[in-house]
Amino acid sequence: MIRINEARKTYHTGTVEVKALRGVSVHIRPNEFVAVMGPSGSGKSTLMNLLGLLDRFSSGTYVLDNVGVSELSDNELAGMRNQKIGFVFQTFNLLPKMTALKNVELPLLYAGVKPVERKSRAMTALQQVGLEDRMCHHPNELSGGQNQRVAIARALVNDPAIILADEPTGALDSRTGVEIMHIFQELHRKGVTIVLVTHEQEIAAHASRILYFRDGLLVGDEIVENP
Amino acid sequence: MIRINEARKTYHTGTVEVKALRGVSVHIRPNEFVAVMGPSGSGKSTLMNLLGLLDRFSSGTYVLDNVGVSELSDNELAGMRNQKIGFVFQTFNLLPKMTALKNVELPLLYAGVKPVERKSRAMTALQQVGLEDRMCHHPNELSGGQNQRVAIARALVNDPAIILADEPTGALDSRTGVEIMHIFQELHRKGVTIVLVTHEQEIAAHASRILYFRDGLLVGDEIVENP
Ligand SMILES: Nc1ncnc2c1ncn2[C@@H]1O[C@H](COP(=O)(O)OP(=O)(O)OP(=O)(O)O)[C@@H](O)[C@H]1O
Ligand SMILES: Nc1ncnc2c1ncn2[C@@H]1O[C@H](COP(=O)(O)OP(=O)(O)OP(=O)(O)O)[C@@H](O)[C@H]1O
Ligand SMILES: [Mg+2]
Ligand SMILES: [Mg+2]
């Protein structure tokens, strides 16, 4: 389902080159639940942005559901992303001028869903993360953990086949974090493929496989016993 | 040093009232190292913003170093904040159009420090958090954990007497998180007063006292054995 080969990503900042990914190859099968761990700056978010079709590799190939991603136009990438992928950003990336409800409706708006159905599905997603009484708040009127949960609701609302979550419990207390992991486990049981970046062992323990990054390279790949 | 009494904070969003703090009283002595824990939305960041003079209470009193804060003008608050308090925001709040170095220089600029000394002190703070080779990067060219460390460096650079850190290790892997806690412990040994919000027990264990919040109220206050 997700097959990347010799993926490299180099950023150019002024005269400096940062090799964020230095030749990463990995195969993620349908309905796998994979955790990604590694030190700060090791390339995890860069990998997630590339998997999520938000950016392009400098070199290497990416086949997603038998489609060679590098041959797609930007519009085709955006369409595929909207249909198949739910993305939880490490820094939430909510639109500040919209309410929580409108932020969660966005993927449905893009998919052409009608207003009444959009609102009802967005409200259901917000209920799932415990925020129905905050749906009219703007991001600056919400706590850090509430904003993170709005970002999670937005990633789920379009029933994607793949969820890419970049540190989805980073701003949550343990109990709320466990509730979110139960949502992910439930989606996993229903067939969703999940790739989740985390720096917490107890969160990674919910996955069935853990990928370890260091300095832009994959340095470990292990099966989790009894996830 | 920090004495708040019956502090209340109510937000008004449209027609809805959110009672974020519902009567909080606490006394923090000089050179204490206090952790603050509690569920998402329980009022921790609200308390930190009020302690950090970034916002005003709806009612209640706040005495900081024998000064009654409610009698100060906005300019006097800003001056006191710049002199005494280093603040690490939960969502970093870095200026996107400035480099990491310029972001860290900001408190020194406000304090009237000359350019050469400003640059040298900002570079030292960035070295302390392991980011000297990223000082010319902008926030959008940095990883989540790197941005968090820039926010930490900015809080330390003016040698404040009080550090208020809202989830300062939330985006950091365990090892980098431990390095940051060592920085805080070193500052604590030198006499700094530290109040730190966290949802991780291993981080709270570095403090000497833990305050527990729930629904806008202080529900627990315990001494940590052998911090
Ligand atoms: N500007 C605002 N306007 C309206 N409501 C607000 C505003 N800021 C915060 N709130 C509400 O006040 C409550 C407390 O928020 P606060 O940010 O203090 O929580 P917190 O304990 O820091 O949570 P977290 O652990 O998720 O960061 C939340 O329910 C939030 O929705
Ligand atoms: N747009 C960019 N321009 C230049 N360098 C970048 C850019 N984005 C990321 N980097 C650099 O690439 C490296 C990898 O960043 P990435 O965000 O993938 O790390 P990460 O593993 O997600 O870290 P964290 O755990 O701190 O979030 C970092 O050293 C970062 O400074
Ligand atoms: Mg990251
Ligand atoms: Mg908060």
Short mmCIF file of N, CA, C and O in Angstrom, two decimals, chain B residues 34-79:
data_model
loop_
_atom_site.label_atom_id
_atom_site.label_comp_id
_atom_site.label_asym_id
_atom_site.label_seq_id
_atom_site.Cartn_x
_atom_site.Cartn_y
_atom_site.Cartn_z
N VAL B 34 8.22 24.13 40.84
CA VAL B 34 6.85 23.63 40.92
C VAL B 34 6.39 23.07 39.57
O VAL B 34 6.55 23.72 38.54
N ALA B 35 5.81 21.87 39.57
CA ALA B 35 5.20 21.32 38.36
C ALA B 35 3.69 21.52 38.45
O ALA B 35 3.12 21.50 39.55
N VAL B 36 3.04 21.73 37.31
CA VAL B 36 1.58 21.90 37.27
C VAL B 36 1.03 20.84 36.33
O VAL B 36 1.46 20.72 35.18
N MET B 37 0.10 20.04 36.83
CA MET B 37 -0.48 18.97 36.01
C MET B 37 -2.01 19.06 36.03
O MET B 37 -2.59 19.71 36.90
N GLY B 38 -2.63 18.38 35.07
CA GLY B 38 -4.09 18.37 35.04
C GLY B 38 -4.58 18.08 33.63
O GLY B 38 -3.81 18.21 32.68
N PRO B 39 -5.85 17.68 33.49
CA PRO B 39 -6.38 17.31 32.17
C PRO B 39 -6.38 18.48 31.19
O PRO B 39 -6.29 19.65 31.57
N SER B 40 -6.50 18.12 29.92
CA SER B 40 -6.61 19.11 28.86
C SER B 40 -7.81 20.02 29.15
O SER B 40 -8.90 19.55 29.47
N GLY B 41 -7.59 21.32 29.07
CA GLY B 41 -8.68 22.27 29.28
C GLY B 41 -8.95 22.62 30.74
O GLY B 41 -9.91 23.34 31.04
N SER B 42 -8.09 22.17 31.65
CA SER B 42 -8.37 22.41 33.07
C SER B 42 -7.92 23.77 33.58
O SER B 42 -8.15 24.11 34.73
N GLY B 43 -7.24 24.57 32.74
CA GLY B 43 -6.90 25.94 33.15
C GLY B 43 -5.42 26.20 33.36
O GLY B 43 -5.04 27.28 33.81
N LYS B 44 -4.56 25.25 33.00
CA LYS B 44 -3.12 25.40 33.27
C LYS B 44 -2.50 26.55 32.48
O LYS B 44 -1.81 27.41 33.05
N SER B 45 -2.74 26.59 31.17
CA SER B 45 -2.15 27.67 30.36
C SER B 45 -2.74 29.01 30.74
O SER B 45 -2.06 30.04 30.71
N THR B 46 -4.02 29.01 31.10
CA THR B 46 -4.66 30.25 31.55
C THR B 46 -3.93 30.77 32.78
O THR B 46 -3.56 31.95 32.87
N LEU B 47 -3.66 29.89 33.75
CA LEU B 47 -2.93 30.29 34.95
C LEU B 47 -1.55 30.82 34.57
O LEU B 47 -1.11 31.88 35.05
N MET B 48 -0.85 30.11 33.67
CA MET B 48 0.50 30.53 33.28
C MET B 48 0.49 31.91 32.61
O MET B 48 1.35 32.76 32.89
N ASN B 49 -0.48 32.15 31.75
CA ASN B 49 -0.57 33.46 31.09
C ASN B 49 -0.80 34.57 32.10
O ASN B 49 -0.28 35.68 31.97
N LEU B 50 -1.58 34.27 33.13
CA LEU B 50 -1.84 35.27 34.17
C LEU B 50 -0.61 35.47 35.04
O LEU B 50 -0.20 36.60 35.30
N LEU B 51 0.05 34.38 35.44
CA LEU B 51 1.29 34.51 36.23
C LEU B 51 2.33 35.28 35.44
O LEU B 51 3.10 36.08 35.98
N GLY B 52 2.37 35.06 34.11
CA GLY B 52 3.39 35.67 33.26
C GLY B 52 3.05 37.09 32.84
O GLY B 52 3.74 37.67 32.00
N LEU B 53 1.97 37.65 33.43
CA LEU B 53 1.57 39.04 33.16
C LEU B 53 1.18 39.26 31.70
O LEU B 53 1.29 40.37 31.18
N LEU B 54 0.74 38.19 31.05
CA LEU B 54 0.34 38.30 29.63
C LEU B 54 -1.15 38.60 29.52
O LEU B 54 -1.66 38.89 28.46
N ASP B 55 -1.85 38.50 30.67
CA ASP B 55 -3.29 38.70 30.68
C ASP B 55 -3.66 39.11 32.10
O ASP B 55 -2.85 38.98 33.02
N ARG B 56 -4.88 39.61 32.28
CA ARG B 56 -5.29 40.04 33.63
C ARG B 56 -6.39 39.12 34.16
O ARG B 56 -7.22 38.61 33.42
N PHE B 57 -6.41 38.96 35.48
CA PHE B 57 -7.47 38.18 36.12
C PHE B 57 -8.82 38.86 35.92
O PHE B 57 -8.89 40.08 35.75
N SER B 58 -9.91 38.10 35.95
CA SER B 58 -11.25 38.70 35.98
C SER B 58 -11.49 39.23 37.39
O SER B 58 -12.09 40.29 37.59
N SER B 59 -10.99 38.48 38.41
CA SER B 59 -11.06 38.97 39.79
C SER B 59 -10.02 38.20 40.60
O SER B 59 -9.51 37.18 40.16
N GLY B 60 -9.72 38.72 41.81
CA GLY B 60 -8.68 38.09 42.62
C GLY B 60 -7.43 38.93 42.60
O GLY B 60 -7.32 39.87 41.81
N THR B 61 -6.48 38.61 43.48
CA THR B 61 -5.27 39.42 43.55
C THR B 61 -4.01 38.63 43.20
O THR B 61 -3.96 37.41 43.39
N TYR B 62 -3.00 39.35 42.71
CA TYR B 62 -1.72 38.72 42.34
C TYR B 62 -0.61 39.65 42.84
O TYR B 62 -0.50 40.79 42.39
N VAL B 63 0.16 39.15 43.80
CA VAL B 63 1.30 39.92 44.29
C VAL B 63 2.57 39.22 43.83
O VAL B 63 2.77 38.04 44.11
N LEU B 64 3.40 39.94 43.10
CA LEU B 64 4.63 39.38 42.55
C LEU B 64 5.80 40.19 43.12
O LEU B 64 5.89 41.39 42.89
N ASP B 65 6.64 39.51 43.93
CA ASP B 65 7.75 40.23 44.57
C ASP B 65 7.25 41.49 45.29
O ASP B 65 7.79 42.58 45.09
N ASN B 66 6.21 41.34 46.07
CA ASN B 66 5.66 42.45 46.88
C ASN B 66 5.03 43.57 46.08
O ASN B 66 4.74 44.62 46.64
N VAL B 67 4.82 43.37 44.79
CA VAL B 67 4.14 44.39 43.99
C VAL B 67 2.75 43.87 43.65
O VAL B 67 2.60 42.74 43.15
N GLY B 68 1.72 44.66 43.93
CA GLY B 68 0.36 44.28 43.58
C GLY B 68 0.18 44.50 42.09
O GLY B 68 0.12 45.64 41.62
N VAL B 69 0.06 43.40 41.36
CA VAL B 69 0.09 43.47 39.89
C VAL B 69 -1.10 44.23 39.31
O VAL B 69 -0.98 44.91 38.28
N SER B 70 -2.27 44.16 39.95
CA SER B 70 -3.45 44.79 39.35
C SER B 70 -3.35 46.32 39.33
O SER B 70 -4.07 46.97 38.58
N GLU B 71 -2.43 46.88 40.12
CA GLU B 71 -2.30 48.34 40.11
C GLU B 71 -1.37 48.85 39.02
O GLU B 71 -1.20 50.05 38.83
N LEU B 72 -0.70 47.90 38.30
CA LEU B 72 0.27 48.35 37.30
C LEU B 72 -0.40 48.64 35.97
O LEU B 72 -1.39 48.00 35.59
N SER B 73 0.16 49.60 35.25
CA SER B 73 -0.33 49.88 33.89
C SER B 73 0.20 48.80 32.95
O SER B 73 1.09 48.03 33.33
N ASP B 74 -0.32 48.76 31.73
CA ASP B 74 0.14 47.76 30.76
C ASP B 74 1.64 47.89 30.50
O ASP B 74 2.35 46.90 30.37
N ASN B 75 2.12 49.14 30.42
CA ASN B 75 3.55 49.35 30.18
C ASN B 75 4.39 48.85 31.34
O ASN B 75 5.45 48.24 31.15
N GLU B 76 3.92 49.11 32.56
CA GLU B 76 4.66 48.65 33.73
C GLU B 76 4.67 47.13 33.79
O GLU B 76 5.67 46.50 34.15
N LEU B 77 3.54 46.51 33.42
CA LEU B 77 3.47 45.05 33.37
C LEU B 77 4.50 44.52 32.38
O LEU B 77 5.23 43.56 32.67
N ALA B 78 4.54 45.15 31.19
CA ALA B 78 5.47 44.67 30.15
C ALA B 78 6.91 44.78 30.63
O ALA B 78 7.74 43.89 30.40
N GLY B 79 7.22 45.89 31.31
CA GLY B 79 8.58 46.08 31.82
C GLY B 79 8.95 45.03 32.86
O GLY B 79 10.03 44.44 32.82
#
